[in-house]
Amino acid sequence: MGKFSKFFLFSVIVGAGTFFGKPFWNFVTNAQSPKVSCLRLSKNPNFKNVAEFDVAVESVCKLKDLKVFLNDKPLDIDVSKVVEKTFAKCEVVLDSSTLKDGNHEFKVVAVDGGYKAAISVEKWNICVDNLPLRAELEKSDFKVMQGRTIHATIQTNKKISEGFITFKGEKHKCVKVSEQANIYECFIPVECDVRAGSTSLEVSLSDSVGNAVNATGSVKILPADFSRYANLSISSEKLQDERENSVSNSILESALEKWTQSSPDKKLWNGCFDLPTIVQRYSTPFGEIRTTAEKGRYIHKAVDIVNSPRKVVWASQAGKIIIKERFMMTGNTVAVDHGMGVVTLYCHLDDYADIEIGDMVKKGNPVGTIGRTGYATGYHLHWELRVNNVAVDPLQWTQRTF
Ligand SMILES: [Zn+2]
């Protein structure tokens, strides 16, 4: 083609484009395939009953054709609202009760109305789950003493996506016991100052398609013998010394709050918890009512174990070191996260063992030595166990397997 004829053809196309407008120009030149999106269809959608969603199409030229497939079989849908439009959406309704449980492939093929008929093929995975969720508490009547822990287990007929037990207005997470079985468990701390008597707990579970199921258990809270009283004071010199060498216990409390939120959803422990040092005697039981000039009246929510100065203190179970710090009241303190919101605390330590925050320890690994740092009148270990940041009687955890 000569220079002149090339120029002539160019002039004709440009002239025609100018004359007929942008749509014509697009019709001739567009190679861009239509943009297809599925509204209300997220990355891994799960459905029960009827699945409804919109297929939205945006094409440069008026859309020529739209086809929808499920597992490569064409679906009969009304495409009249989409065809001959540059932007439109049409509704797709699937009756998932007619489909087998499991994964299905949803495919959309859209063809641009331009001369080049640019085509786009988009696929989504749909998971159908028609099985209704059923759940049952393995044991539904609990008897528990104030300051102790309830261990609830729930059997379900399928995997759940979320589950918790509400007790006294607090939610406690249900966690799968093993990959193989549909059994979930939950640890519920009973505050030592909760009123004795009958109450209930509510189980709420839901599966991936939003089926929800509830169950109720009855709880009888028995009164514990918290009748020991004590007045405690330490010298002003020691208090001053502690103040200069430590940080406030409010920092410990906020750290424990934070760590409880991020505690792993699995047990890092196995079997009973060990007493964390050799017990010469218990100097303070769990639940003693104390009065000090600094804190006023409060419940001692831990056990105090007397052993000789600087004797070894070990982790009562496997877990992760989350706190190693000197606090005003609890002195040199180590906290171990055992997973599922269960944390043990070792306080008033003389010194630490060779451990750092983040270290994984096994049951029996040293964490420090018996001391009297912090608010302590003599050498002893203040051993505390918290479930979802509520201090409960740790001795219960040494007597039975949770
Ligand atoms: Zn104590």
Coordinates of C-alpha atoms and ligand atoms in Angstrom, one line a residue:
M1 CA 0.0 0.0 0.0
G2 CA 1.4 3.4 -1.0
K3 CA 1.9 6.3 1.3
F4 CA -1.2 8.0 0.0
S5 CA -3.5 5.0 0.3
K6 CA -2.3 4.4 4.0
F7 CA -3.0 8.0 4.7
F8 CA -6.4 7.6 3.0
L9 CA -7.4 4.5 5.1
F10 CA -6.3 6.2 8.3
S11 CA -8.4 9.3 7.4
V12 CA -11.4 7.1 6.7
I13 CA -11.2 5.3 10.0
V14 CA -10.5 8.4 12.0
G15 CA -13.2 10.2 10.0
A16 CA -15.7 7.4 10.6
G17 CA -14.8 7.3 14.2
T18 CA -15.3 11.0 14.5
F19 CA -18.5 10.8 12.5
F20 CA -20.1 7.8 14.2
G21 CA -18.7 8.7 17.7
K22 CA -16.9 6.7 20.4
P23 CA -19.1 3.6 20.3
F24 CA -18.2 2.9 16.7
W25 CA -14.5 3.5 17.5
N26 CA -14.8 1.0 20.4
F27 CA -16.6 -1.5 18.2
V28 CA -13.8 -1.6 15.8
T29 CA -10.8 -1.5 18.2
N30 CA -11.8 -3.0 21.6
A31 CA -9.8 -6.1 22.6
Q32 CA -10.6 -5.8 26.3
S33 CA -12.7 -8.7 27.7
P34 CA -15.7 -7.9 29.9
K35 CA -15.2 -7.5 33.6
V36 CA -17.2 -10.0 35.5
S37 CA -17.8 -10.0 39.3
C38 CA -20.1 -11.9 41.6
L39 CA -21.7 -9.7 44.2
R40 CA -22.5 -11.4 47.5
L41 CA -20.1 -14.3 46.6
S42 CA -17.0 -14.1 48.6
K43 CA -13.8 -16.1 48.1
N44 CA -15.0 -19.3 49.7
P45 CA -18.7 -19.1 50.0
N46 CA -20.7 -21.7 51.8
F47 CA -24.4 -22.2 51.1
K48 CA -27.4 -23.9 52.5
N49 CA -31.0 -23.9 51.2
V50 CA -31.1 -21.2 48.5
A51 CA -28.0 -19.4 47.3
E52 CA -28.7 -16.0 45.7
F53 CA -26.2 -13.7 44.1
D54 CA -25.8 -11.2 41.3
V55 CA -23.5 -11.5 38.4
A56 CA -22.3 -8.1 37.4
V57 CA -20.8 -7.4 34.0
E58 CA -19.0 -4.4 32.6
S59 CA -18.0 -4.4 29.0
V60 CA -16.6 -1.7 26.7
C61 CA -19.1 -2.5 24.0
K62 CA -22.6 -3.7 24.5
L63 CA -22.4 -7.2 25.9
K64 CA -23.1 -9.8 23.2
D65 CA -23.6 -13.0 25.3
L66 CA -23.5 -14.3 28.9
K67 CA -23.6 -17.9 29.9
V68 CA -23.5 -19.3 33.5
F69 CA -22.4 -22.9 34.3
L70 CA -22.5 -25.0 37.4
N71 CA -20.0 -27.9 37.3
D72 CA -19.7 -27.2 33.5
K73 CA -23.5 -27.7 33.0
P74 CA -25.2 -24.5 31.6
L75 CA -27.7 -22.9 34.0
D76 CA -31.0 -21.5 32.7
I77 CA -30.9 -17.9 33.8
D78 CA -32.5 -14.7 32.4
V79 CA -29.7 -12.8 30.7
S80 CA -32.0 -10.2 29.0
K81 CA -31.1 -7.5 31.6
V82 CA -27.4 -7.9 30.8
V83 CA -27.2 -8.5 27.1
E84 CA -26.9 -5.4 24.9
K85 CA -25.8 -3.4 28.0
T86 CA -22.4 -2.0 28.8
F87 CA -23.0 -2.3 32.6
A88 CA -25.7 -4.5 34.2
K89 CA -26.3 -7.3 36.6
C90 CA -28.5 -10.4 36.6
E91 CA -29.6 -12.5 39.5
V92 CA -28.6 -16.2 39.9
V93 CA -30.6 -18.4 42.2
L94 CA -29.4 -21.8 43.1
D95 CA -31.4 -24.3 45.1
S96 CA -28.5 -25.9 47.1
S97 CA -30.8 -28.5 48.6
T98 CA -30.7 -30.2 45.2
L99 CA -26.9 -30.2 45.3
K100 CA -24.6 -32.6 47.0
D101 CA -22.7 -31.3 50.1
G102 CA -19.2 -30.2 49.2
N103 CA -17.5 -28.1 46.5
H104 CA -19.1 -27.0 43.2
E105 CA -17.6 -24.9 40.5
F106 CA -19.6 -21.8 39.3
K107 CA -18.5 -20.4 36.0
V108 CA -19.4 -17.3 34.0
V109 CA -18.6 -16.7 30.3
A110 CA -19.1 -13.2 29.0
V111 CA -18.6 -12.0 25.4
D112 CA -18.0 -8.4 24.5
G113 CA -20.2 -7.0 21.7
G114 CA -17.3 -5.5 19.8
Y115 CA -15.9 -6.7 16.4
K116 CA -13.1 -8.7 18.2
A117 CA -15.7 -10.4 20.5
A118 CA -13.3 -10.4 23.5
I119 CA -14.2 -13.1 25.9
S120 CA -13.8 -13.6 29.7
V121 CA -14.2 -16.7 31.7
E122 CA -14.4 -16.4 35.5
K123 CA -14.7 -19.3 38.0
W124 CA -15.8 -19.4 41.7
N125 CA -15.9 -22.2 44.2
I126 CA -19.2 -22.8 46.0
C127 CA -19.4 -25.0 49.0
V128 CA -22.8 -26.5 49.8
D129 CA -23.5 -27.6 53.3
N130 CA -27.1 -28.8 53.8
L131 CA -26.5 -30.7 57.1
P132 CA -28.3 -29.1 60.0
L133 CA -26.1 -28.5 63.0
R134 CA -26.8 -30.5 66.2
A135 CA -25.0 -30.3 69.5
E136 CA -25.2 -31.7 72.9
L137 CA -23.4 -31.1 76.2
E138 CA -21.8 -34.4 77.2
K139 CA -22.7 -33.6 80.7
S140 CA -25.2 -30.9 81.4
D141 CA -25.5 -30.6 85.2
F142 CA -22.4 -29.2 86.9
K143 CA -21.6 -28.9 90.6
V144 CA -18.7 -26.6 91.2
M145 CA -17.2 -24.9 94.2
Q146 CA -16.6 -21.1 94.3
G147 CA -13.2 -20.3 92.8
R148 CA -13.0 -23.5 90.8
T149 CA -13.1 -24.3 87.1
I150 CA -15.9 -25.9 85.0
H151 CA -14.8 -28.1 82.2
A152 CA -17.6 -28.5 79.6
T153 CA -17.4 -30.8 76.6
I154 CA -19.8 -30.6 73.7
Q155 CA -20.4 -33.2 71.0
T156 CA -21.5 -32.0 67.5
N157 CA -22.5 -33.8 64.3
K158 CA -20.2 -31.6 62.2
K159 CA -17.4 -29.0 62.3
I160 CA -18.4 -25.7 63.8
S161 CA -17.0 -22.3 62.8
E162 CA -17.6 -20.6 66.1
G163 CA -18.7 -21.6 69.5
F164 CA -18.8 -20.2 73.0
I165 CA -20.4 -20.7 76.4
T166 CA -21.8 -17.8 78.3
F167 CA -21.6 -18.0 82.0
K168 CA -22.5 -15.1 84.3
G169 CA -22.4 -12.7 81.3
E170 CA -18.9 -13.7 80.2
K171 CA -18.2 -15.6 76.9
H172 CA -15.8 -18.5 76.9
K173 CA -14.5 -20.0 73.7
C174 CA -15.2 -23.6 72.7
V175 CA -12.2 -25.3 71.1
K176 CA -12.0 -28.6 69.1
V177 CA -10.5 -31.4 71.2
S178 CA -9.0 -33.2 68.3
E179 CA -9.0 -33.0 64.5
Q180 CA -10.7 -36.4 64.2
A181 CA -13.7 -36.0 66.5
N182 CA -16.4 -33.4 66.6
I183 CA -15.9 -32.7 70.3
Y184 CA -15.3 -29.3 71.6
E185 CA -14.3 -28.2 75.1
C186 CA -14.5 -25.0 77.1
F187 CA -12.9 -23.9 80.5
I188 CA -15.1 -21.7 82.6
P189 CA -13.7 -20.0 85.6
V190 CA -16.0 -19.5 88.6
E191 CA -15.0 -16.4 90.5
C192 CA -14.5 -17.0 94.2
D193 CA -16.8 -14.2 95.2
V194 CA -19.7 -15.4 92.9
R195 CA -22.9 -16.2 94.9
A196 CA -23.5 -19.8 95.8
G197 CA -26.7 -21.4 94.4
S198 CA -28.2 -22.6 91.1
T199 CA -27.5 -20.9 87.8
S200 CA -27.1 -22.0 84.2
L201 CA -24.7 -21.8 81.3
E202 CA -25.6 -21.3 77.7
V203 CA -23.9 -22.9 74.7
S204 CA -24.0 -21.2 71.4
L205 CA -22.5 -22.8 68.3
S206 CA -22.7 -22.0 64.6
D207 CA -21.4 -23.7 61.4
S208 CA -19.9 -22.2 58.3
V209 CA -23.3 -21.6 56.7
G210 CA -24.7 -19.8 59.7
N211 CA -26.8 -22.7 61.2
A212 CA -26.9 -21.9 64.9
V213 CA -27.7 -24.2 67.7
N214 CA -28.0 -23.6 71.5
A215 CA -27.9 -25.8 74.5
T216 CA -28.2 -25.1 78.2
G217 CA -26.5 -26.6 81.2
S218 CA -27.4 -26.2 84.9
V219 CA -24.7 -25.2 87.4
K220 CA -24.9 -25.6 91.1
I221 CA -22.3 -23.3 92.8
L222 CA -21.3 -24.7 96.2
P223 CA -20.0 -22.4 98.9
A224 CA -16.2 -22.7 99.5
D225 CA -14.8 -22.2 103.0
F226 CA -13.2 -18.8 102.7
S227 CA -13.3 -18.1 106.4
R228 CA -9.7 -17.4 107.0
Y229 CA -8.8 -13.8 107.7
A230 CA -5.4 -12.2 108.0
N231 CA -3.9 -8.8 108.5
L232 CA -0.6 -8.3 106.7
S233 CA 2.0 -5.6 106.8
I234 CA 5.6 -5.2 105.7
S235 CA 8.1 -2.7 106.9
S236 CA 8.2 0.7 105.3
E237 CA 11.9 0.2 104.4
K238 CA 11.1 -2.9 102.3
L239 CA 8.2 -1.2 100.7
Q240 CA 10.4 1.7 99.7
D241 CA 13.0 -0.7 98.3
E242 CA 10.4 -2.5 96.3
R243 CA 9.0 0.7 94.9
E244 CA 12.4 1.8 93.7
N245 CA 13.2 -1.6 92.0
S246 CA 9.9 -2.5 90.4
V247 CA 7.1 -1.5 88.2
S248 CA 3.4 -1.2 89.1
N249 CA 1.2 -4.3 89.2
S250 CA -1.3 -2.5 87.0
I251 CA 1.2 -3.2 84.2
L252 CA 1.1 -6.9 85.0
E253 CA -2.7 -6.8 84.9
S254 CA -2.9 -5.1 81.5
A255 CA -0.2 -7.5 80.2
L256 CA -2.2 -10.5 81.4
E257 CA -5.3 -9.1 79.8
K258 CA -3.5 -8.7 76.5
W259 CA -1.9 -12.2 76.6
T260 CA -5.2 -13.9 77.4
Q261 CA -6.6 -12.5 74.2
S262 CA -3.8 -13.9 72.2
S263 CA -3.5 -17.3 74.0
P264 CA -3.4 -20.1 71.4
D265 CA -6.7 -22.0 70.8
K266 CA -5.1 -25.3 71.8
K267 CA -3.8 -26.9 74.9
L268 CA 0.0 -26.7 75.2
W269 CA -0.4 -28.9 78.3
N270 CA -1.1 -32.6 78.7
G271 CA -2.3 -34.2 81.9
C272 CA -2.4 -32.8 85.5
F273 CA -0.5 -29.7 86.5
D274 CA 2.4 -30.2 88.9
L275 CA 2.9 -28.3 92.2
P276 CA 5.7 -25.9 91.1
T277 CA 8.1 -26.5 94.0
I278 CA 8.5 -28.9 97.0
V279 CA 5.8 -28.1 99.5
Q280 CA 7.1 -27.7 103.1
R281 CA 3.7 -26.3 104.0
Y282 CA 1.1 -24.0 102.6
S283 CA 1.3 -20.6 104.4
T284 CA -1.9 -19.2 102.8
P285 CA -4.7 -21.1 101.2
F286 CA -6.7 -20.1 98.2
G287 CA -9.4 -17.7 99.2
E288 CA -8.0 -16.2 102.4
I289 CA -9.6 -12.8 103.1
R290 CA -6.8 -10.3 103.7
T291 CA -6.4 -6.8 104.8
T292 CA -3.3 -4.7 104.1
A293 CA -2.6 -1.0 104.4
E294 CA -1.8 -0.8 100.7
K295 CA -4.6 -2.8 99.1
G296 CA -7.3 -2.7 101.8
R297 CA -9.5 -5.9 102.0
Y298 CA -9.2 -8.4 99.2
I299 CA -9.3 -12.2 98.5
H300 CA -6.0 -14.0 98.1
K301 CA -6.7 -15.8 94.8
A302 CA -3.6 -18.1 94.8
V303 CA -1.8 -20.5 97.1
D304 CA 1.3 -19.6 99.0
I305 CA 3.8 -22.4 99.2
V306 CA 6.7 -22.4 101.7
N307 CA 10.0 -23.9 100.7
S308 CA 13.5 -23.1 101.7
P309 CA 15.1 -19.9 100.4
R310 CA 16.3 -20.1 96.8
K311 CA 15.0 -23.6 96.2
V312 CA 14.0 -24.2 92.6
V313 CA 10.6 -23.3 91.2
W314 CA 9.5 -25.0 88.0
A315 CA 6.8 -24.7 85.4
S316 CA 3.8 -26.6 86.5
Q317 CA 3.0 -27.5 82.9
A318 CA 4.3 -26.9 79.4
G319 CA 3.7 -23.5 77.9
K320 CA 5.2 -20.3 76.8
I321 CA 6.9 -17.7 79.0
I322 CA 4.9 -14.5 78.5
I323 CA 6.0 -12.4 81.5
K324 CA 9.4 -12.0 83.3
E325 CA 9.4 -8.8 85.3
R326 CA 9.7 -7.3 88.8
F327 CA 6.4 -5.8 90.0
M328 CA 5.8 -3.9 93.2
M329 CA 3.4 -6.4 94.8
T330 CA 4.3 -9.7 93.2
G331 CA 8.0 -9.1 93.1
N332 CA 10.0 -11.1 90.5
T333 CA 7.2 -12.6 88.5
V334 CA 7.1 -15.2 85.7
A335 CA 3.9 -16.1 83.8
V336 CA 3.5 -19.1 81.6
D337 CA 0.7 -19.3 78.9
H338 CA -0.5 -22.9 78.6
G339 CA -2.9 -22.2 75.8
M340 CA -6.7 -21.8 75.8
G341 CA -6.5 -18.8 78.1
V342 CA -4.9 -20.8 81.0
V343 CA -1.9 -19.0 82.6
T344 CA 0.1 -19.8 85.7
L345 CA 2.0 -17.1 87.7
Y346 CA 5.1 -17.6 89.9
C347 CA 5.7 -14.7 92.2
H348 CA 8.1 -13.3 94.8
L349 CA 11.0 -15.2 93.1
D350 CA 14.5 -14.5 94.4
D351 CA 15.9 -14.9 90.9
Y352 CA 14.9 -16.2 87.4
A353 CA 16.1 -19.3 85.8
D354 CA 17.7 -19.1 82.3
I355 CA 14.5 -18.1 80.5
E356 CA 13.4 -15.3 78.3
I357 CA 9.9 -14.1 77.2
G358 CA 8.8 -16.2 74.2
D359 CA 10.6 -19.4 75.4
M360 CA 8.7 -22.6 75.3
V361 CA 9.1 -24.5 78.5
K362 CA 8.2 -28.1 79.5
K363 CA 6.5 -29.2 82.7
G364 CA 9.3 -29.2 85.3
N365 CA 11.6 -26.8 83.6
P366 CA 13.0 -24.3 86.2
V367 CA 11.6 -20.7 86.0
G368 CA 13.3 -19.3 89.1
T369 CA 14.0 -19.7 92.8
I370 CA 12.0 -19.2 96.0
G371 CA 12.3 -15.6 97.2
R372 CA 10.6 -12.8 99.1
T373 CA 10.7 -10.0 96.5
G374 CA 7.6 -7.7 96.3
Y375 CA 5.0 -7.6 99.0
A376 CA 6.1 -10.7 101.0
T377 CA 6.8 -11.2 104.7
G378 CA 8.9 -14.3 104.2
Y379 CA 10.4 -16.7 101.7
H380 CA 7.5 -18.4 99.8
L381 CA 6.0 -19.0 96.3
H382 CA 2.8 -17.3 95.5
W383 CA 1.4 -19.6 92.8
E384 CA -1.6 -18.4 90.8
L385 CA -3.6 -20.0 88.0
R386 CA -5.9 -17.9 85.8
V387 CA -8.5 -19.1 83.3
N388 CA -9.5 -16.4 80.9
N389 CA -7.8 -14.0 83.3
V390 CA -9.9 -15.1 86.3
A391 CA -7.8 -16.5 89.2
V392 CA -9.1 -19.9 90.3
D393 CA -7.9 -22.5 92.7
P394 CA -4.7 -24.0 91.2
L395 CA -4.8 -27.1 93.4
Q396 CA -7.9 -28.3 91.5
W397 CA -5.7 -28.4 88.4
T398 CA -3.1 -30.6 90.2
Q399 CA -5.8 -33.1 91.3
R400 CA -7.5 -33.8 88.0
T401 CA -6.9 -33.7 84.3
F402 CA -8.4 -30.9 82.3
Ligands
ZN1 ZN 0.3 -15.2 98.0

